[in-house]
GROMACS .gro file of C-alpha atoms in nm:
model
  332
    1MET     CA    1   5.376  -1.362   3.724
    2ALA     CA    2   5.186  -1.417   3.397
    3PRO     CA    3   4.921  -1.162   3.296
    4VAL     CA    4   4.554  -1.233   3.367
    5VAL     CA    5   4.266  -1.161   3.129
    6SER     CA    6   3.927  -1.106   3.297
    7SER     CA    7   3.710  -0.990   3.003
    8VAL     CA    8   3.703  -0.881   2.641
    9ASN     CA    9   3.459  -0.627   2.503
   10PRO     CA   10   3.299  -0.687   2.262
   11SER     CA   11   3.322  -1.065   2.274
   12THR     CA   12   3.195  -1.108   1.917
   13GLY     CA   13   3.285  -0.963   1.580
   14PRO     CA   14   3.287  -1.020   1.204
   15THR     CA   15   3.496  -1.291   1.040
   16ALA     CA   16   3.672  -1.019   0.842
   17GLY     CA   17   3.825  -0.888   1.163
   18GLY     CA   18   3.894  -0.521   1.218
   19THR     CA   19   3.691  -0.494   1.540
   20ALA     CA   20   3.836  -0.279   1.819
   21VAL     CA   21   3.839  -0.505   2.126
   22THR     CA   22   3.912  -0.387   2.481
   23ILE     CA   23   4.094  -0.646   2.693
   24ASN     CA   24   4.062  -0.604   3.071
   25GLY     CA   25   4.274  -0.780   3.330
   26SER     CA   26   4.598  -0.733   3.521
   27GLY     CA   27   4.973  -0.773   3.486
   28PHE     CA   28   4.986  -0.611   3.143
   29THR     CA   29   5.355  -0.520   3.177
   30GLY     CA   30   5.606  -0.607   2.911
   31VAL     CA   31   5.335  -0.734   2.674
   32THR     CA   32   5.483  -0.871   2.356
   33ALA     CA   33   5.174  -1.010   2.180
   34VAL     CA   34   4.795  -1.038   2.183
   35LYS     CA   35   4.657  -1.346   2.014
   36PHE     CA   36   4.311  -1.441   1.886
   37GLY     CA   37   4.352  -1.816   1.874
   38SER     CA   38   4.682  -1.864   1.691
   39PHE     CA   39   4.667  -1.530   1.509
   40SER     CA   40   4.841  -1.218   1.635
   41ALA     CA   41   4.651  -0.891   1.665
   42SER     CA   42   4.778  -0.537   1.654
   43PHE     CA   43   4.744  -0.385   2.001
   44THR     CA   44   4.811  -0.089   2.228
   45VAL     CA   45   4.875  -0.121   2.601
   46ILE     CA   46   4.666   0.143   2.775
   47SER     CA   47   4.762   0.050   3.129
   48THR     CA   48   4.864  -0.250   3.336
   49SER     CA   49   4.493  -0.346   3.343
   50GLN     CA   50   4.376  -0.261   2.990
   51ILE     CA   51   4.477  -0.325   2.630
   52THR     CA   52   4.301  -0.232   2.307
   53ALA     CA   53   4.347  -0.471   2.015
   54THR     CA   54   4.218  -0.499   1.659
   55SER     CA   55   4.078  -0.845   1.587
   56PRO     CA   56   4.244  -1.029   1.297
   57PRO     CA   57   4.031  -1.228   1.046
   58GLY     CA   58   3.907  -1.558   1.185
   59ALA     CA   59   3.621  -1.802   1.228
   60GLY     CA   60   3.437  -1.977   1.506
   61THR     CA   61   3.518  -1.924   1.875
   62VAL     CA   62   3.880  -1.864   1.976
   63ASN     CA   63   4.062  -1.774   2.298
   64VAL     CA   64   4.205  -1.427   2.339
   65THR     CA   65   4.537  -1.438   2.525
   66VAL     CA   66   4.800  -1.183   2.625
   67VAL     CA   67   5.168  -1.278   2.597
   68ALA     CA   68   5.430  -1.106   2.815
   69ALA     CA   69   5.786  -1.174   2.926
   70SER     CA   70   5.639  -1.325   3.241
   71GLY     CA   71   5.428  -1.577   3.053
   72THR     CA   72   5.100  -1.622   2.865
   73SER     CA   73   4.763  -1.535   3.021
   74ASN     CA   74   4.454  -1.745   3.050
   75GLY     CA   75   4.220  -1.736   2.749
   76ILE     CA   76   3.883  -1.559   2.719
   77ALA     CA   77   3.642  -1.665   2.445
   78TYR     CA   78   3.588  -1.441   2.142
   79THR     CA   79   3.338  -1.553   1.875
   80TYR     CA   80   3.365  -1.471   1.506
   81VAL     CA   81   3.023  -1.416   1.353
   82ALA     CA   82   2.957  -1.478   0.984
   83PRO     CA   83   2.835  -1.166   0.800
   84PRO     CA   84   2.457  -1.134   0.756
   85VAL     CA   85   2.309  -1.196   0.411
   86ILE     CA   86   1.959  -1.093   0.303
   87SER     CA   87   1.801  -1.263   0.003
   88SER     CA   88   1.452  -1.111  -0.003
   89LEU     CA   89   1.221  -0.845   0.139
   90SER     CA   90   0.849  -0.901   0.190
   91PRO     CA   91   0.684  -0.682   0.091
   92GLY     CA   92   0.936  -0.514  -0.135
   93ARG     CA   93   0.741  -0.189  -0.149
   94GLY     CA   94   0.520   0.020   0.076
   95PRO     CA   95   0.373   0.361   0.155
   96THR     CA   96   0.579   0.678   0.195
   97SER     CA   97   0.425   0.715   0.541
   98GLY     CA   98   0.602   0.397   0.654
   99GLY     CA   99   0.462   0.201   0.946
  100ASN     CA  100   0.423  -0.131   0.764
  101THR     CA  101   0.611  -0.446   0.867
  102VAL     CA  102   0.883  -0.564   0.630
  103THR     CA  103   1.031  -0.912   0.672
  104LEU     CA  104   1.396  -0.958   0.573
  105THR     CA  105   1.483  -1.319   0.490
  106GLY     CA  106   1.838  -1.453   0.462
  107SER     CA  107   2.109  -1.612   0.673
  108ASN     CA  108   2.324  -1.525   0.976
  109LEU     CA  109   2.061  -1.278   1.097
  110SER     CA  110   2.062  -1.368   1.468
  111ALA     CA  111   2.095  -1.086   1.720
  112ALA     CA  112   2.040  -0.814   1.463
  113THR     CA  113   2.127  -0.476   1.611
  114ALA     CA  114   2.000  -0.251   1.333
  115VAL     CA  115   1.792  -0.244   1.015
  116ARG     CA  116   1.829   0.061   0.794
  117PHE     CA  117   1.635   0.195   0.498
  118ASP     CA  118   1.914   0.397   0.339
  119THR     CA  119   2.033   0.585   0.648
  120SER     CA  120   1.700   0.579   0.834
  121PRO     CA  121   1.674   0.327   1.120
  122ALA     CA  122   1.378   0.089   1.135
  123VAL     CA  123   1.231  -0.056   1.455
  124ILE     CA  124   1.309  -0.429   1.483
  125THR     CA  125   1.002  -0.625   1.593
  126GLY     CA  126   1.118  -0.984   1.545
  127ASN     CA  127   1.439  -1.178   1.489
  128SER     CA  128   1.558  -1.531   1.412
  129PRO     CA  129   1.865  -1.678   1.239
  130THR     CA  130   1.689  -1.651   0.901
  131GLN     CA  131   1.449  -1.358   0.941
  132VAL     CA  132   1.425  -1.006   1.078
  133ALA     CA  133   1.094  -0.819   1.100
  134ALA     CA  134   1.114  -0.440   1.104
  135THR     CA  135   0.878  -0.144   1.083
  136ALA     CA  136   0.958   0.067   0.777
  137PRO     CA  137   1.033   0.435   0.848
  138ALA     CA  138   0.872   0.713   0.646
  139ALA     CA  139   1.055   0.828   0.334
  140PRO     CA  140   0.994   1.005   0.001
  141ALA     CA  141   0.864   0.814  -0.301
  142ALA     CA  142   1.189   0.656  -0.423
  143PRO     CA  143   1.391   0.334  -0.389
  144ALA     CA  144   1.576   0.277  -0.061
  145GLU     CA  145   1.862   0.037   0.016
  146VAL     CA  146   1.775  -0.196   0.307
  147THR     CA  147   2.053  -0.347   0.518
  148VAL     CA  148   2.072  -0.539   0.846
  149THR     CA  149   2.356  -0.513   1.097
  150THR     CA  150   2.471  -0.790   1.332
  151ALA     CA  151   2.792  -0.861   1.521
  152GLY     CA  152   2.908  -1.008   1.188
  153GLY     CA  153   2.885  -0.673   1.012
  154VAL     CA  154   2.651  -0.508   0.767
  155SER     CA  155   2.464  -0.717   0.510
  156ASN     CA  156   2.437  -0.672   0.138
  157PRO     CA  157   2.169  -0.414   0.042
  158LEU     CA  158   1.836  -0.493  -0.122
  159PRO     CA  159   1.607  -0.233  -0.283
  160TYR     CA  160   1.276  -0.134  -0.121
  161PHE     CA  161   1.040   0.091  -0.313
  162TYR     CA  162   0.841   0.369  -0.147
  163ILE     CA  163   0.513   0.415  -0.337
  164PRO     CA  164   0.305   0.736  -0.328
  165ALA     CA  165  -0.054   0.701  -0.205
  166PRO     CA  166  -0.325   0.665  -0.471
  167THR     CA  167  -0.580   0.940  -0.527
  168ILE     CA  168  -0.924   0.948  -0.692
  169SER     CA  169  -1.045   1.255  -0.877
  170LEU     CA  170  -1.346   1.123  -1.072
  171LEU     CA  171  -1.594   0.833  -1.091
  172SER     CA  172  -1.783   0.769  -1.413
  173PRO     CA  173  -2.064   0.693  -1.365
  174ASP     CA  174  -2.097   0.794  -1.002
  175LYS     CA  175  -2.446   0.641  -0.968
  176GLY     CA  176  -2.585   0.298  -1.038
  177ARG     CA  177  -2.826   0.016  -0.956
  178LEU     CA  178  -2.885  -0.124  -0.607
  179SER     CA  179  -2.805  -0.468  -0.748
  180GLY     CA  180  -2.460  -0.354  -0.863
  181GLY     CA  181  -2.281  -0.487  -1.167
  182ASP     CA  182  -2.230  -0.149  -1.335
  183SER     CA  183  -1.880  -0.085  -1.475
  184VAL     CA  184  -1.729   0.223  -1.310
  185THR     CA  185  -1.423   0.406  -1.444
  186ILE     CA  186  -1.206   0.547  -1.167
  187THR     CA  187  -0.975   0.832  -1.262
  188GLY     CA  188  -0.694   0.956  -1.038
  189SER     CA  189  -0.321   0.915  -0.986
  190ASN     CA  190  -0.072   0.647  -0.871
  191LEU     CA  191  -0.315   0.368  -0.966
  192THR     CA  192  -0.078   0.130  -1.148
  193LEU     CA  193  -0.037  -0.108  -0.854
  194THR     CA  194  -0.406  -0.118  -0.756
  195SER     CA  195  -0.488  -0.440  -0.573
  196THR     CA  196  -0.836  -0.365  -0.434
  197VAL     CA  197  -1.125  -0.129  -0.506
  198ARG     CA  198  -1.394  -0.094  -0.242
  199PHE     CA  199  -1.741   0.059  -0.251
  200GLY     CA  200  -1.788   0.134   0.116
  201VAL     CA  201  -1.664  -0.182   0.287
  202THR     CA  202  -1.746  -0.414  -0.005
  203ALA     CA  203  -1.479  -0.516  -0.254
  204ALA     CA  204  -1.554  -0.461  -0.621
  205THR     CA  205  -1.507  -0.732  -0.882
  206GLY     CA  206  -1.354  -0.715  -1.227
  207VAL     CA  207  -1.082  -0.470  -1.126
  208ALA     CA  208  -0.867  -0.379  -1.427
  209VAL     CA  209  -0.578  -0.131  -1.431
  210ASN     CA  210  -0.583   0.065  -1.756
  211SER     CA  211  -0.303   0.309  -1.671
  212ASP     CA  212  -0.148   0.492  -1.380
  213THR     CA  213  -0.445   0.731  -1.394
  214GLN     CA  214  -0.736   0.496  -1.465
  215VAL     CA  215  -0.890   0.179  -1.321
  216THR     CA  216  -1.221   0.013  -1.403
  217ALA     CA  217  -1.423  -0.201  -1.162
  218ASN     CA  218  -1.771  -0.353  -1.137
  219ALA     CA  219  -1.974  -0.197  -0.855
  220PRO     CA  220  -2.098  -0.448  -0.596
  221SER     CA  221  -2.456  -0.434  -0.471
  222GLY     CA  222  -2.528  -0.168  -0.211
  223SER     CA  223  -2.746   0.121  -0.102
  224GLY     CA  224  -2.721   0.489  -0.024
  225SER     CA  225  -2.405   0.687  -0.091
  226VAL     CA  226  -2.070   0.517  -0.023
  227THR     CA  227  -1.705   0.611  -0.040
  228VAL     CA  228  -1.502   0.448  -0.317
  229THR     CA  229  -1.141   0.372  -0.226
  230VAL     CA  230  -0.844   0.227  -0.411
  231THR     CA  231  -0.569   0.033  -0.232
  232THR     CA  232  -0.210  -0.005  -0.358
  233PRO     CA  233   0.120  -0.077  -0.182
  234GLY     CA  234   0.129   0.301  -0.132
  235GLY     CA  235  -0.180   0.288   0.089
  236THR     CA  236  -0.552   0.352   0.050
  237SER     CA  237  -0.695   0.661  -0.117
  238THR     CA  238  -0.898   0.911   0.081
  239PRO     CA  239  -1.206   1.088  -0.058
  240GLY     CA  240  -1.167   1.452  -0.146
  241LEU     CA  241  -1.421   1.719  -0.231
  242GLY     CA  242  -1.697   1.465  -0.292
  243THR     CA  243  -1.525   1.314  -0.595
  244ALA     CA  244  -1.501   0.959  -0.460
  245TYR     CA  245  -1.864   0.892  -0.366
  246TYR     CA  246  -2.093   0.649  -0.545
  247THR     CA  247  -2.470   0.666  -0.505
  248TYR     CA  248  -2.695   0.362  -0.533
  249LEU     CA  249  -3.035   0.431  -0.693
  250ALA     CA  250  -3.360   0.240  -0.691
  251ALA     CA  251  -3.480   0.141  -1.039
  252PRO     CA  252  -3.713   0.405  -1.193
  253ALA     CA  253  -4.081   0.337  -1.242
  254VAL     CA  254  -4.357   0.529  -1.423
  255GLY     CA  255  -4.721   0.502  -1.314
  256SER     CA  256  -4.906   0.760  -1.520
  257LEU     CA  257  -4.895   1.027  -1.789
  258ASP     CA  258  -5.101   1.347  -1.774
  259PRO     CA  259  -5.236   1.392  -2.029
  260SER     CA  260  -5.199   1.045  -2.177
  261SER     CA  261  -5.283   1.164  -2.525
  262GLY     CA  262  -5.221   1.461  -2.747
  263PRO     CA  263  -5.222   1.592  -3.104
  264ALA     CA  264  -5.006   1.426  -3.366
  265LEU     CA  265  -4.840   1.763  -3.428
  266GLY     CA  266  -4.668   1.731  -3.086
  267GLY     CA  267  -4.585   2.010  -2.844
  268THR     CA  268  -4.801   1.882  -2.559
  269THR     CA  269  -4.654   1.922  -2.209
  270VAL     CA  270  -4.686   1.583  -2.038
  271THR     CA  271  -4.640   1.524  -1.666
  272VAL     CA  272  -4.479   1.184  -1.600
  273THR     CA  273  -4.548   1.051  -1.249
  274GLY     CA  274  -4.361   0.762  -1.090
  275SER     CA  275  -4.063   0.698  -0.860
  276GLY     CA  276  -3.682   0.705  -0.874
  277LEU     CA  277  -3.692   0.987  -1.128
  278THR     CA  278  -3.450   1.243  -0.976
  279TYR     CA  279  -3.151   1.140  -1.188
  280THR     CA  280  -3.340   1.090  -1.514
  281GLU     CA  281  -3.103   1.092  -1.809
  282GLU     CA  282  -3.348   1.045  -2.096
  283VAL     CA  283  -3.719   1.039  -2.177
  284ARG     CA  284  -3.833   0.880  -2.505
  285PHE     CA  285  -4.164   0.883  -2.687
  286GLY     CA  286  -4.125   0.575  -2.899
  287SER     CA  287  -3.771   0.605  -3.040
  288VAL     CA  288  -3.758   0.983  -3.009
  289PRO     CA  289  -3.573   1.147  -2.713
  290VAL     CA  290  -3.756   1.456  -2.589
  291PRO     CA  291  -3.680   1.766  -2.380
  292PHE     CA  292  -3.767   1.717  -2.012
  293THR     CA  293  -3.721   1.850  -1.660
  294ALA     CA  294  -3.701   1.628  -1.350
  295VAL     CA  295  -3.917   1.821  -1.103
  296SER     CA  296  -3.877   1.572  -0.817
  297ASP     CA  297  -3.810   1.208  -0.750
  298THR     CA  298  -4.171   1.136  -0.844
  299GLN     CA  299  -4.237   1.375  -1.132
  300ILE     CA  300  -4.097   1.474  -1.471
  301VAL     CA  301  -4.231   1.730  -1.715
  302ALA     CA  302  -4.166   1.639  -2.080
  303VAL     CA  303  -4.270   1.781  -2.417
  304ALA     CA  304  -4.423   1.532  -2.658
  305PRO     CA  305  -4.274   1.532  -3.007
  306GLY     CA  306  -4.480   1.501  -3.323
  307GLY     CA  307  -4.590   1.155  -3.431
  308VAL     CA  308  -4.835   0.958  -3.637
  309PRO     CA  309  -5.181   0.895  -3.497
  310GLY     CA  310  -5.184   0.595  -3.270
  311PRO     CA  311  -5.007   0.477  -2.954
  312VAL     CA  312  -4.635   0.508  -2.868
  313THR     CA  313  -4.450   0.382  -2.563
  314VAL     CA  314  -4.298   0.633  -2.322
  315VAL     CA  315  -3.989   0.519  -2.127
  316VAL     CA  316  -3.765   0.693  -1.874
  317SER     CA  317  -3.395   0.606  -1.827
  318THR     CA  318  -3.178   0.676  -1.519
  319PRO     CA  319  -2.838   0.539  -1.411
  320ALA     CA  320  -3.034   0.264  -1.234
  321GLY     CA  321  -3.207   0.140  -1.548
  322THR     CA  322  -3.498   0.203  -1.785
  323THR     CA  323  -3.867   0.185  -1.698
  324SER     CA  324  -4.112  -0.043  -1.863
  325GLY     CA  325  -4.313   0.146  -2.123
  326ILE     CA  326  -4.640   0.331  -2.065
  327PRO     CA  327  -4.863   0.422  -2.364
  328TYR     CA  328  -4.922   0.770  -2.500
  329GLN     CA  329  -5.184   0.817  -2.769
  330TYR     CA  330  -5.140   1.050  -3.067
  331VAL     CA  331  -5.473   1.175  -3.199
  332THR     CA  332  -5.564   1.352  -3.521
   0.00000   0.00000   0.00000
């Protein structure tokens, strides 16, 4: 009585062959050959109900048969699967913390069983004949070889680059006008691939990467104190030790001087009253900068320099702008 084949496991394998296939059935006595289509396979008879065979190279779907002195068995289908090929990764880089979705595009990607970043497995979240979506595992900042495995074997590798997270250590200036528009230099590390700079939740304009340690951007309009963040493929920076905060200031204004006049020899202590004066950077009498102390947001004490008899204009400058002038009179 001819042998009978009831199942083969696995029922698929790569076109290159070499897959260990278990053949289950009965009547496996006096077996002389195991064939995948018309090609003979090397085999070992385990028992009268089981044979292990190594698939030869092939293509398409073929019948697996067992040949014995008593005859040839029925055939059970075995499908050769073309090897997977990946042509691109999107994105091709990401944070060392992993967790981002990477799409592998190529061919023969159906029924992917594994995606690996070097030796680390990724979680497969989507699959089609031309694409596999996977969640990148965490890894150190370095290139990793990405491969996909199907019944057809392991694909060619493509490089994926793990990028360290950006950091910010300094903003200059760290204060500016409510209306925005001030150019801010951001100093830190891992800034080369900066794509977005945000002041709070608002994206800055005019972002320019100067080096891996420096980026410039134009502050958007805003108010109060906000966190400045930089985003790269390595992630988004986190503020540390107050170094990544930007404060919006109301424009300064001056309402009065006390006294509003003094001797031409100078040396008079003048109290400047107004608003938005806390962060005063400069006080000028005419074209002359003078010593001063910002007492509060509404008051500055300055020392008038010498001058010629007559009026001069006093102005106050802060990161939010310069006041309109108020007159001070030099007298003989």
